[in-house]
Amino acid sequence: MTSTTHGKPTILLVHGAWHGAWCWDKLVPELTAQGWHAITIDLPSASADAGSNAGMYDDARAIRERLDSIDGPVTVLAHSYGGLPATEAAAQAPNVSHLVYLSAFQLNQGDSLASQSAGQLPSGNTGTLPVPDSPAKHLYADVSADEAAHAAERLRPQTIRSFSEPLTDAAWNTITSSYIICEQDEILPVVFQEAMASRADRTHRLPSSHSPFLSMPAELARLITATVARA
């Protein structure tokens, strides 16, 4: 069991669609340098296995199991799609003290990613979605060309099922939350982020694209730690 010994909550980082725990590799050292304990998780819905059919509920179960392994309070920070399974998992996790949505889907009970996409995303229980076209432009617009290319190579197909399964509970209704708006986001429009951020207790902004954990990890770490310290 992971234990917190310094009196600060553990920060659990939950990645978005097509990604893996690797996307936090630059952020974790920044958080550690500021005295915080950060841990990551790989969600089963993003997999190189063409036969994978893990859905949002499977992701939420994996997050909940990780939360259950932590002794002490936890702040969950979720990015993009990761907001859904984090919202689902945290609802019944007694040790979650705060939620941080980083350009993430802060949706309500009954919502799914497909239901919010106005028909732009397929729905169903089988199949996968390939990596988005031009990921360097849409996901990593302010990341160096070499690093964006390297990150794009590590992306994996995402199951359609993960986008189709609706939330059965919404943790932010009972747990305090913060929202970080990425002002230069090419894939999640700022106006949509702002609408979701209205559900949070506090809102912050970064002049970044969709992936500040790669483009400005030090700035993101300072914002996260200031947010968590106030929670």
mmCIF file with all atom_site columns, N, CA, C and O in Angstrom, residues 81-135:
data_model
loop_
_atom_site.group_PDB
_atom_site.id
_atom_site.type_symbol
_atom_site.label_atom_id
_atom_site.label_alt_id
_atom_site.label_comp_id
_atom_site.label_asym_id
_atom_site.label_entity_id
_atom_site.label_seq_id
_atom_site.pdbx_PDB_ins_code
_atom_site.Cartn_x
_atom_site.Cartn_y
_atom_site.Cartn_z
_atom_site.occupancy
_atom_site.B_iso_or_equiv
_atom_site.pdbx_formal_charge
_atom_site.auth_seq_id
_atom_site.auth_comp_id
_atom_site.auth_asym_id
_atom_site.auth_atom_id
_atom_site.pdbx_PDB_model_num
ATOM 1   N N  . TYR A 1 81  ? -10.159 12.956 -21.671 1.00 0.00 ? 81  TYR A N  1
ATOM 2   C CA . TYR A 1 81  ? -11.083 11.842 -21.425 1.00 0.00 ? 81  TYR A CA 1
ATOM 3   C C  . TYR A 1 81  ? -10.975 11.300 -20.007 1.00 0.00 ? 81  TYR A C  1
ATOM 4   O O  . TYR A 1 81  ? -11.966 10.846 -19.417 1.00 0.00 ? 81  TYR A O  1
ATOM 5   N N  . GLY A 1 82  ? -9.779  11.345 -19.431 1.00 0.00 ? 82  GLY A N  1
ATOM 6   C CA . GLY A 1 82  ? -9.561  10.801 -18.090 1.00 0.00 ? 82  GLY A CA 1
ATOM 7   C C  . GLY A 1 82  ? -10.496 11.380 -17.049 1.00 0.00 ? 82  GLY A C  1
ATOM 8   O O  . GLY A 1 82  ? -10.698 10.782 -15.983 1.00 0.00 ? 82  GLY A O  1
ATOM 9   N N  . GLY A 1 83  ? -11.100 12.540 -17.353 1.00 0.00 ? 83  GLY A N  1
ATOM 10  C CA . GLY A 1 83  ? -12.059 13.118 -16.425 1.00 0.00 ? 83  GLY A CA 1
ATOM 11  C C  . GLY A 1 83  ? -13.252 12.216 -16.179 1.00 0.00 ? 83  GLY A C  1
ATOM 12  O O  . GLY A 1 83  ? -13.817 12.227 -15.076 1.00 0.00 ? 83  GLY A O  1
ATOM 13  N N  . LEU A 1 84  ? -13.655 11.430 -17.190 1.00 0.00 ? 84  LEU A N  1
ATOM 14  C CA . LEU A 1 84  ? -14.825 10.565 -17.001 1.00 0.00 ? 84  LEU A CA 1
ATOM 15  C C  . LEU A 1 84  ? -14.564 9.444  -16.012 1.00 0.00 ? 84  LEU A C  1
ATOM 16  O O  . LEU A 1 84  ? -15.266 9.346  -15.001 1.00 0.00 ? 84  LEU A O  1
ATOM 17  N N  . PRO A 1 85  ? -13.582 8.554  -16.253 1.00 0.00 ? 85  PRO A N  1
ATOM 18  C CA . PRO A 1 85  ? -13.377 7.475  -15.285 1.00 0.00 ? 85  PRO A CA 1
ATOM 19  C C  . PRO A 1 85  ? -12.929 7.977  -13.921 1.00 0.00 ? 85  PRO A C  1
ATOM 20  O O  . PRO A 1 85  ? -13.237 7.355  -12.899 1.00 0.00 ? 85  PRO A O  1
ATOM 21  N N  . ALA A 1 86  ? -12.224 9.122  -13.877 1.00 0.00 ? 86  ALA A N  1
ATOM 22  C CA . ALA A 1 86  ? -11.840 9.684  -12.580 1.00 0.00 ? 86  ALA A CA 1
ATOM 23  C C  . ALA A 1 86  ? -13.067 10.137 -11.809 1.00 0.00 ? 86  ALA A C  1
ATOM 24  O O  . ALA A 1 86  ? -13.185 9.920  -10.593 1.00 0.00 ? 86  ALA A O  1
ATOM 25  N N  . THR A 1 87  ? -14.013 10.761 -12.509 1.00 0.00 ? 87  THR A N  1
ATOM 26  C CA . THR A 1 87  ? -15.263 11.202 -11.891 1.00 0.00 ? 87  THR A CA 1
ATOM 27  C C  . THR A 1 87  ? -16.063 10.011 -11.378 1.00 0.00 ? 87  THR A C  1
ATOM 28  O O  . THR A 1 87  ? -16.637 10.048 -10.280 1.00 0.00 ? 87  THR A O  1
ATOM 29  N N  . GLU A 1 88  ? -16.098 8.944  -12.168 1.00 0.00 ? 88  GLU A N  1
ATOM 30  C CA . GLU A 1 88  ? -16.822 7.733  -11.793 1.00 0.00 ? 88  GLU A CA 1
ATOM 31  C C  . GLU A 1 88  ? -16.162 7.060  -10.589 1.00 0.00 ? 88  GLU A C  1
ATOM 32  O O  . GLU A 1 88  ? -16.833 6.676  -9.629  1.00 0.00 ? 88  GLU A O  1
ATOM 33  N N  . ALA A 1 89  ? -14.845 6.910  -10.634 1.00 0.00 ? 89  ALA A N  1
ATOM 34  C CA . ALA A 1 89  ? -14.123 6.173  -9.596  1.00 0.00 ? 89  ALA A CA 1
ATOM 35  C C  . ALA A 1 89  ? -14.117 6.905  -8.263  1.00 0.00 ? 89  ALA A C  1
ATOM 36  O O  . ALA A 1 89  ? -14.255 6.295  -7.199  1.00 0.00 ? 89  ALA A O  1
ATOM 37  N N  . ALA A 1 90  ? -13.943 8.219  -8.310  1.00 0.00 ? 90  ALA A N  1
ATOM 38  C CA . ALA A 1 90  ? -13.799 8.987  -7.070  1.00 0.00 ? 90  ALA A CA 1
ATOM 39  C C  . ALA A 1 90  ? -15.092 9.099  -6.288  1.00 0.00 ? 90  ALA A C  1
ATOM 40  O O  . ALA A 1 90  ? -15.074 9.376  -5.084  1.00 0.00 ? 90  ALA A O  1
ATOM 41  N N  . ALA A 1 91  ? -16.217 8.873  -6.955  1.00 0.00 ? 91  ALA A N  1
ATOM 42  C CA . ALA A 1 91  ? -17.513 9.061  -6.295  1.00 0.00 ? 91  ALA A CA 1
ATOM 43  C C  . ALA A 1 91  ? -17.687 8.174  -5.071  1.00 0.00 ? 91  ALA A C  1
ATOM 44  O O  . ALA A 1 91  ? -18.361 8.557  -4.117  1.00 0.00 ? 91  ALA A O  1
ATOM 45  N N  . GLN A 1 92  ? -17.080 6.999  -5.099  1.00 0.00 ? 92  GLN A N  1
ATOM 46  C CA . GLN A 1 92  ? -17.223 6.072  -3.977  1.00 0.00 ? 92  GLN A CA 1
ATOM 47  C C  . GLN A 1 92  ? -15.886 5.808  -3.278  1.00 0.00 ? 92  GLN A C  1
ATOM 48  O O  . GLN A 1 92  ? -15.730 4.803  -2.588  1.00 0.00 ? 92  GLN A O  1
ATOM 49  N N  . ALA A 1 93  ? -14.936 6.706  -3.452  1.00 0.00 ? 93  ALA A N  1
ATOM 50  C CA . ALA A 1 93  ? -13.615 6.538  -2.838  1.00 0.00 ? 93  ALA A CA 1
ATOM 51  C C  . ALA A 1 93  ? -13.481 7.497  -1.656  1.00 0.00 ? 93  ALA A C  1
ATOM 52  O O  . ALA A 1 93  ? -13.376 8.715  -1.854  1.00 0.00 ? 93  ALA A O  1
ATOM 53  N N  . PRO A 1 94  ? -13.486 7.009  -0.441  1.00 0.00 ? 94  PRO A N  1
ATOM 54  C CA . PRO A 1 94  ? -13.506 7.889  0.727   1.00 0.00 ? 94  PRO A CA 1
ATOM 55  C C  . PRO A 1 94  ? -12.235 8.703  0.933   1.00 0.00 ? 94  PRO A C  1
ATOM 56  O O  . PRO A 1 94  ? -12.259 9.686  1.679   1.00 0.00 ? 94  PRO A O  1
ATOM 57  N N  . ASN A 1 95  ? -11.125 8.310  0.282   1.00 0.00 ? 95  ASN A N  1
ATOM 58  C CA . ASN A 1 95  ? -9.870  9.028  0.528   1.00 0.00 ? 95  ASN A CA 1
ATOM 59  C C  . ASN A 1 95  ? -9.598  10.134 -0.490  1.00 0.00 ? 95  ASN A C  1
ATOM 60  O O  . ASN A 1 95  ? -8.565  10.805 -0.417  1.00 0.00 ? 95  ASN A O  1
ATOM 61  N N  . VAL A 1 96  ? -10.488 10.353 -1.451  1.00 0.00 ? 96  VAL A N  1
ATOM 62  C CA . VAL A 1 96  ? -10.284 11.436 -2.417  1.00 0.00 ? 96  VAL A CA 1
ATOM 63  C C  . VAL A 1 96  ? -10.738 12.757 -1.802  1.00 0.00 ? 96  VAL A C  1
ATOM 64  O O  . VAL A 1 96  ? -11.905 12.921 -1.448  1.00 0.00 ? 96  VAL A O  1
ATOM 65  N N  . SER A 1 97  ? -9.796  13.690 -1.692  1.00 0.00 ? 97  SER A N  1
ATOM 66  C CA . SER A 1 97  ? -10.091 14.965 -1.039  1.00 0.00 ? 97  SER A CA 1
ATOM 67  C C  . SER A 1 97  ? -10.333 16.102 -2.025  1.00 0.00 ? 97  SER A C  1
ATOM 68  O O  . SER A 1 97  ? -10.920 17.127 -1.668  1.00 0.00 ? 97  SER A O  1
ATOM 69  N N  . HIS A 1 98  ? -9.870  15.931 -3.267  1.00 0.00 ? 98  HIS A N  1
ATOM 70  C CA . HIS A 1 98  ? -10.025 17.001 -4.253  1.00 0.00 ? 98  HIS A CA 1
ATOM 71  C C  . HIS A 1 98  ? -9.858  16.417 -5.646  1.00 0.00 ? 98  HIS A C  1
ATOM 72  O O  . HIS A 1 98  ? -9.140  15.429 -5.837  1.00 0.00 ? 98  HIS A O  1
ATOM 73  N N  . LEU A 1 99  ? -10.530 17.042 -6.610  1.00 0.00 ? 99  LEU A N  1
ATOM 74  C CA . LEU A 1 99  ? -10.428 16.653 -8.017  1.00 0.00 ? 99  LEU A CA 1
ATOM 75  C C  . LEU A 1 99  ? -9.920  17.845 -8.815  1.00 0.00 ? 99  LEU A C  1
ATOM 76  O O  . LEU A 1 99  ? -10.374 18.978 -8.616  1.00 0.00 ? 99  LEU A O  1
ATOM 77  N N  . VAL A 1 100 ? -8.983  17.577 -9.728  1.00 0.00 ? 100 VAL A N  1
ATOM 78  C CA . VAL A 1 100 ? -8.490  18.618 -10.626 1.00 0.00 ? 100 VAL A CA 1
ATOM 79  C C  . VAL A 1 100 ? -8.724  18.143 -12.056 1.00 0.00 ? 100 VAL A C  1
ATOM 80  O O  . VAL A 1 100 ? -8.259  17.062 -12.443 1.00 0.00 ? 100 VAL A O  1
ATOM 81  N N  . TYR A 1 101 ? -9.443  18.939 -12.823 1.00 0.00 ? 101 TYR A N  1
ATOM 82  C CA . TYR A 1 101 ? -9.736  18.625 -14.220 1.00 0.00 ? 101 TYR A CA 1
ATOM 83  C C  . TYR A 1 101 ? -8.842  19.487 -15.106 1.00 0.00 ? 101 TYR A C  1
ATOM 84  O O  . TYR A 1 101 ? -8.976  20.710 -15.133 1.00 0.00 ? 101 TYR A O  1
ATOM 85  N N  . LEU A 1 102 ? -7.926  18.850 -15.827 1.00 0.00 ? 102 LEU A N  1
ATOM 86  C CA . LEU A 1 102 ? -6.991  19.546 -16.706 1.00 0.00 ? 102 LEU A CA 1
ATOM 87  C C  . LEU A 1 102 ? -7.497  19.425 -18.146 1.00 0.00 ? 102 LEU A C  1
ATOM 88  O O  . LEU A 1 102 ? -7.345  18.385 -18.778 1.00 0.00 ? 102 LEU A O  1
ATOM 89  N N  . SER A 1 103 ? -8.131  20.502 -18.632 1.00 0.00 ? 103 SER A N  1
ATOM 90  C CA . SER A 1 103 ? -8.771  20.442 -19.949 1.00 0.00 ? 103 SER A CA 1
ATOM 91  C C  . SER A 1 103 ? -9.477  19.102 -20.090 1.00 0.00 ? 103 SER A C  1
ATOM 92  O O  . SER A 1 103 ? -9.316  18.377 -21.075 1.00 0.00 ? 103 SER A O  1
ATOM 93  N N  . ALA A 1 104 ? -10.270 18.765 -19.086 1.00 0.00 ? 104 ALA A N  1
ATOM 94  C CA . ALA A 1 104 ? -10.858 17.432 -18.963 1.00 0.00 ? 104 ALA A CA 1
ATOM 95  C C  . ALA A 1 104 ? -12.381 17.503 -18.988 1.00 0.00 ? 104 ALA A C  1
ATOM 96  O O  . ALA A 1 104 ? -12.976 18.563 -18.778 1.00 0.00 ? 104 ALA A O  1
ATOM 97  N N  . PHE A 1 105 ? -12.990 16.348 -19.209 1.00 0.00 ? 105 PHE A N  1
ATOM 98  C CA . PHE A 1 105 ? -14.440 16.265 -19.271 1.00 0.00 ? 105 PHE A CA 1
ATOM 99  C C  . PHE A 1 105 ? -15.022 16.135 -17.861 1.00 0.00 ? 105 PHE A C  1
ATOM 100 O O  . PHE A 1 105 ? -15.011 15.069 -17.273 1.00 0.00 ? 105 PHE A O  1
ATOM 101 N N  . GLN A 1 106 ? -15.516 17.259 -17.364 1.00 0.00 ? 106 GLN A N  1
ATOM 102 C CA . GLN A 1 106 ? -16.191 17.284 -16.068 1.00 0.00 ? 106 GLN A CA 1
ATOM 103 C C  . GLN A 1 106 ? -17.693 17.175 -16.355 1.00 0.00 ? 106 GLN A C  1
ATOM 104 O O  . GLN A 1 106 ? -18.421 18.172 -16.371 1.00 0.00 ? 106 GLN A O  1
ATOM 105 N N  . LEU A 1 107 ? -18.119 15.951 -16.564 1.00 0.00 ? 107 LEU A N  1
ATOM 106 C CA . LEU A 1 107 ? -19.498 15.701 -16.978 1.00 0.00 ? 107 LEU A CA 1
ATOM 107 C C  . LEU A 1 107 ? -20.345 15.243 -15.803 1.00 0.00 ? 107 LEU A C  1
ATOM 108 O O  . LEU A 1 107 ? -19.845 15.009 -14.709 1.00 0.00 ? 107 LEU A O  1
ATOM 109 N N  . ASN A 1 108 ? -21.650 15.115 -16.063 1.00 0.00 ? 108 ASN A N  1
ATOM 110 C CA . ASN A 1 108 ? -22.581 14.779 -15.001 1.00 0.00 ? 108 ASN A CA 1
ATOM 111 C C  . ASN A 1 108 ? -23.112 13.365 -15.183 1.00 0.00 ? 108 ASN A C  1
ATOM 112 O O  . ASN A 1 108 ? -22.926 12.732 -16.226 1.00 0.00 ? 108 ASN A O  1
ATOM 113 N N  . GLN A 1 109 ? -23.773 12.885 -14.164 1.00 0.00 ? 109 GLN A N  1
ATOM 114 C CA . GLN A 1 109 ? -24.373 11.555 -14.194 1.00 0.00 ? 109 GLN A CA 1
ATOM 115 C C  . GLN A 1 109 ? -25.250 11.392 -15.436 1.00 0.00 ? 109 GLN A C  1
ATOM 116 O O  . GLN A 1 109 ? -26.046 12.261 -15.762 1.00 0.00 ? 109 GLN A O  1
ATOM 117 N N  . GLY A 1 110 ? -25.071 10.263 -16.141 1.00 0.00 ? 110 GLY A N  1
ATOM 118 C CA . GLY A 1 110 ? -25.835 10.004 -17.357 1.00 0.00 ? 110 GLY A CA 1
ATOM 119 C C  . GLY A 1 110 ? -25.149 10.442 -18.626 1.00 0.00 ? 110 GLY A C  1
ATOM 120 O O  . GLY A 1 110 ? -25.564 10.055 -19.731 1.00 0.00 ? 110 GLY A O  1
ATOM 121 N N  . ASP A 1 111 ? -24.078 11.253 -18.518 1.00 0.00 ? 111 ASP A N  1
ATOM 122 C CA . ASP A 1 111 ? -23.347 11.732 -19.694 1.00 0.00 ? 111 ASP A CA 1
ATOM 123 C C  . ASP A 1 111 ? -22.255 10.750 -20.093 1.00 0.00 ? 111 ASP A C  1
ATOM 124 O O  . ASP A 1 111 ? -21.626 10.119 -19.240 1.00 0.00 ? 111 ASP A O  1
ATOM 125 N N  . SER A 1 112 ? -22.002 10.665 -21.371 1.00 0.00 ? 112 SER A N  1
ATOM 126 C CA . SER A 1 112 ? -20.839 9.953  -21.894 1.00 0.00 ? 112 SER A CA 1
ATOM 127 C C  . SER A 1 112 ? -20.111 10.894 -22.840 1.00 0.00 ? 112 SER A C  1
ATOM 128 O O  . SER A 1 112 ? -20.643 11.943 -23.226 1.00 0.00 ? 112 SER A O  1
ATOM 129 N N  . LEU A 1 113 ? -18.922 10.506 -23.260 1.00 0.00 ? 113 LEU A N  1
ATOM 130 C CA . LEU A 1 113 ? -18.189 11.347 -24.196 1.00 0.00 ? 113 LEU A CA 1
ATOM 131 C C  . LEU A 1 113 ? -18.923 11.398 -25.536 1.00 0.00 ? 113 LEU A C  1
ATOM 132 O O  . LEU A 1 113 ? -19.035 12.466 -26.150 1.00 0.00 ? 113 LEU A O  1
ATOM 133 N N  . ALA A 1 114 ? -19.459 10.257 -25.969 1.00 0.00 ? 114 ALA A N  1
ATOM 134 C CA . ALA A 1 114 ? -20.182 10.227 -27.243 1.00 0.00 ? 114 ALA A CA 1
ATOM 135 C C  . ALA A 1 114 ? -21.421 11.107 -27.193 1.00 0.00 ? 114 ALA A C  1
ATOM 136 O O  . ALA A 1 114 ? -21.752 11.796 -28.173 1.00 0.00 ? 114 ALA A O  1
ATOM 137 N N  . SER A 1 115 ? -22.103 11.118 -26.059 1.00 0.00 ? 115 SER A N  1
ATOM 138 C CA . SER A 1 115 ? -23.338 11.907 -25.957 1.00 0.00 ? 115 SER A CA 1
ATOM 139 C C  . SER A 1 115 ? -23.070 13.405 -25.998 1.00 0.00 ? 115 SER A C  1
ATOM 140 O O  . SER A 1 115 ? -23.969 14.191 -26.302 1.00 0.00 ? 115 SER A O  1
ATOM 141 N N  . GLN A 1 116 ? -21.837 13.795 -25.694 1.00 0.00 ? 116 GLN A N  1
ATOM 142 C CA . GLN A 1 116 ? -21.481 15.214 -25.682 1.00 0.00 ? 116 GLN A CA 1
ATOM 143 C C  . GLN A 1 116 ? -20.818 15.669 -26.982 1.00 0.00 ? 116 GLN A C  1
ATOM 144 O O  . GLN A 1 116 ? -20.445 16.830 -27.111 1.00 0.00 ? 116 GLN A O  1
ATOM 145 N N  . SER A 1 117 ? -20.648 14.747 -27.942 1.00 0.00 ? 117 SER A N  1
ATOM 146 C CA . SER A 1 117 ? -19.862 15.072 -29.136 1.00 0.00 ? 117 SER A CA 1
ATOM 147 C C  . SER A 1 117 ? -20.701 15.492 -30.332 1.00 0.00 ? 117 SER A C  1
ATOM 148 O O  . SER A 1 117 ? -20.156 15.688 -31.424 1.00 0.00 ? 117 SER A O  1
ATOM 149 N N  . ALA A 1 118 ? -22.025 15.597 -30.162 1.00 0.00 ? 118 ALA A N  1
ATOM 150 C CA . ALA A 1 118 ? -22.918 16.002 -31.251 1.00 0.00 ? 118 ALA A CA 1
ATOM 151 C C  . ALA A 1 118 ? -22.731 15.127 -32.484 1.00 0.00 ? 118 ALA A C  1
ATOM 152 O O  . ALA A 1 118 ? -22.727 15.607 -33.623 1.00 0.00 ? 118 ALA A O  1
ATOM 153 N N  . GLY A 1 119 ? -22.566 13.825 -32.233 1.00 0.00 ? 119 GLY A N  1
ATOM 154 C CA . GLY A 1 119 ? -22.447 12.876 -33.326 1.00 0.00 ? 119 GLY A CA 1
ATOM 155 C C  . GLY A 1 119 ? -21.076 12.771 -33.952 1.00 0.00 ? 119 GLY A C  1
ATOM 156 O O  . GLY A 1 119 ? -20.875 12.020 -34.914 1.00 0.00 ? 119 GLY A O  1
ATOM 157 N N  . GLN A 1 120 ? -20.096 13.496 -33.427 1.00 0.00 ? 120 GLN A N  1
ATOM 158 C CA . GLN A 1 120 ? -18.760 13.455 -34.009 1.00 0.00 ? 120 GLN A CA 1
ATOM 159 C C  . GLN A 1 120 ? -17.980 12.215 -33.593 1.00 0.00 ? 120 GLN A C  1
ATOM 160 O O  . GLN A 1 120 ? -16.986 11.864 -34.238 1.00 0.00 ? 120 GLN A O  1
ATOM 161 N N  . LEU A 1 121 ? -18.404 11.565 -32.522 1.00 0.00 ? 121 LEU A N  1
ATOM 162 C CA . LEU A 1 121 ? -17.747 10.340 -32.074 1.00 0.00 ? 121 LEU A CA 1
ATOM 163 C C  . LEU A 1 121 ? -18.717 9.171  -32.219 1.00 0.00 ? 121 LEU A C  1
ATOM 164 O O  . LEU A 1 121 ? -19.901 9.312  -31.930 1.00 0.00 ? 121 LEU A O  1
ATOM 165 N N  . PRO A 1 122 ? -18.208 8.017  -32.643 1.00 0.00 ? 122 PRO A N  1
ATOM 166 C CA . PRO A 1 122 ? -19.076 6.850  -32.748 1.00 0.00 ? 122 PRO A CA 1
ATOM 167 C C  . PRO A 1 122 ? -19.407 6.313  -31.362 1.00 0.00 ? 122 PRO A C  1
ATOM 168 O O  . PRO A 1 122 ? -18.710 6.586  -30.384 1.00 0.00 ? 122 PRO A O  1
ATOM 169 N N  . SER A 1 123 ? -20.484 5.541  -31.288 1.00 0.00 ? 123 SER A N  1
ATOM 170 C CA . SER A 1 123 ? -20.835 4.891  -30.038 1.00 0.00 ? 123 SER A CA 1
ATOM 171 C C  . SER A 1 123 ? -21.029 3.406  -30.314 1.00 0.00 ? 123 SER A C  1
ATOM 172 O O  . SER A 1 123 ? -21.308 2.997  -31.436 1.00 0.00 ? 123 SER A O  1
ATOM 173 N N  . GLY A 1 124 ? -20.860 2.603  -29.287 1.00 0.00 ? 124 GLY A N  1
ATOM 174 C CA . GLY A 1 124 ? -21.012 1.167  -29.444 1.00 0.00 ? 124 GLY A CA 1
ATOM 175 C C  . GLY A 1 124 ? -20.176 0.424  -28.425 1.00 0.00 ? 124 GLY A C  1
ATOM 176 O O  . GLY A 1 124 ? -19.457 1.033  -27.621 1.00 0.00 ? 124 GLY A O  1
ATOM 177 N N  . ASN A 1 125 ? -20.243 -0.895 -28.460 1.00 0.00 ? 125 ASN A N  1
ATOM 178 C CA . ASN A 1 125 ? -19.557 -1.723 -27.473 1.00 0.00 ? 125 ASN A CA 1
ATOM 179 C C  . ASN A 1 125 ? -18.330 -2.427 -28.016 1.00 0.00 ? 125 ASN A C  1
ATOM 180 O O  . ASN A 1 125 ? -17.655 -3.153 -27.286 1.00 0.00 ? 125 ASN A O  1
ATOM 181 N N  . THR A 1 126 ? -18.038 -2.254 -29.296 1.00 0.00 ? 126 THR A N  1
ATOM 182 C CA . THR A 1 126 ? -16.871 -2.910 -29.882 1.00 0.00 ? 126 THR A CA 1
ATOM 183 C C  . THR A 1 126 ? -16.111 -1.929 -30.762 1.00 0.00 ? 126 THR A C  1
ATOM 184 O O  . THR A 1 126 ? -16.620 -0.872 -31.132 1.00 0.00 ? 126 THR A O  1
ATOM 185 N N  . GLY A 1 127 ? -14.893 -2.323 -31.102 1.00 0.00 ? 127 GLY A N  1
ATOM 186 C CA . GLY A 1 127 ? -14.087 -1.524 -32.018 1.00 0.00 ? 127 GLY A CA 1
ATOM 187 C C  . GLY A 1 127 ? -13.211 -0.509 -31.303 1.00 0.00 ? 127 GLY A C  1
ATOM 188 O O  . GLY A 1 127 ? -13.361 -0.251 -30.106 1.00 0.00 ? 127 GLY A O  1
ATOM 189 N N  . THR A 1 128 ? -12.291 0.057  -32.057 1.00 0.00 ? 128 THR A N  1
ATOM 190 C CA . THR A 1 128 ? -11.385 1.063  -31.512 1.00 0.00 ? 128 THR A CA 1
ATOM 191 C C  . THR A 1 128 ? -11.335 2.278  -32.418 1.00 0.00 ? 128 THR A C  1
ATOM 192 O O  . THR A 1 128 ? -11.651 2.209  -33.610 1.00 0.00 ? 128 THR A O  1
ATOM 193 N N  . LEU A 1 129 ? -10.943 3.380  -31.837 1.00 0.00 ? 129 LEU A N  1
ATOM 194 C CA . LEU A 1 129 ? -10.713 4.606  -32.591 1.00 0.00 ? 129 LEU A CA 1
ATOM 195 C C  . LEU A 1 129 ? -9.212  4.775  -32.795 1.00 0.00 ? 129 LEU A C  1
ATOM 196 O O  . LEU A 1 129 ? -8.442  4.715  -31.831 1.00 0.00 ? 129 LEU A O  1
ATOM 197 N N  . PRO A 1 130 ? -8.776  4.973  -34.029 1.00 0.00 ? 130 PRO A N  1
ATOM 198 C CA . PRO A 1 130 ? -7.350  5.164  -34.268 1.00 0.00 ? 130 PRO A CA 1
ATOM 199 C C  . PRO A 1 130 ? -6.866  6.487  -33.685 1.00 0.00 ? 130 PRO A C  1
ATOM 200 O O  . PRO A 1 130 ? -7.669  7.347  -33.304 1.00 0.00 ? 130 PRO A O  1
ATOM 201 N N  . VAL A 1 131 ? -5.582  6.634  -33.629 1.00 0.00 ? 131 VAL A N  1
ATOM 202 C CA . VAL A 1 131 ? -4.983  7.885  -33.167 1.00 0.00 ? 131 VAL A CA 1
ATOM 203 C C  . VAL A 1 131 ? -5.478  9.032  -34.048 1.00 0.00 ? 131 VAL A C  1
ATOM 204 O O  . VAL A 1 131 ? -5.597  8.883  -35.272 1.00 0.00 ? 131 VAL A O  1
ATOM 205 N N  . PRO A 1 132 ? -5.823  10.190 -33.464 1.00 0.00 ? 132 PRO A N  1
ATOM 206 C CA . PRO A 1 132 ? -6.325  11.313 -34.271 1.00 0.00 ? 132 PRO A CA 1
ATOM 207 C C  . PRO A 1 132 ? -5.332  11.743 -35.343 1.00 0.00 ? 132 PRO A C  1
ATOM 208 O O  . PRO A 1 132 ? -4.111  11.615 -35.185 1.00 0.00 ? 132 PRO A O  1
ATOM 209 N N  . ASP A 1 133 ? -5.863  12.248 -36.447 1.00 0.00 ? 133 ASP A N  1
ATOM 210 C CA . ASP A 1 133 ? -5.009  12.803 -37.490 1.00 0.00 ? 133 ASP A CA 1
ATOM 211 C C  . ASP A 1 133 ? -4.250  14.015 -36.949 1.00 0.00 ? 133 ASP A C  1
ATOM 212 O O  . ASP A 1 133 ? -4.761  14.771 -36.120 1.00 0.00 ? 133 ASP A O  1
ATOM 213 N N  . SER A 1 134 ? -3.041  14.195 -37.426 1.00 0.00 ? 134 SER A N  1
ATOM 214 C CA . SER A 1 134 ? -2.206  15.350 -37.079 1.00 0.00 ? 134 SER A CA 1
ATOM 215 C C  . SER A 1 134 ? -2.125  15.576 -35.572 1.00 0.00 ? 134 SER A C  1
ATOM 216 O O  . SER A 1 134 ? -2.439  16.668 -35.074 1.00 0.00 ? 134 SER A O  1
ATOM 217 N N  . PRO A 1 135 ? -1.692  14.567 -34.803 1.00 0.00 ? 135 PRO A N  1
ATOM 218 C CA . PRO A 1 135 ? -1.640  14.753 -33.340 1.00 0.00 ? 135 PRO A CA 1
ATOM 219 C C  . PRO A 1 135 ? -0.711  15.883 -32.921 1.00 0.00 ? 135 PRO A C  1
ATOM 220 O O  . PRO A 1 135 ? -0.977  16.552 -31.917 1.00 0.00 ? 135 PRO A O  1
#
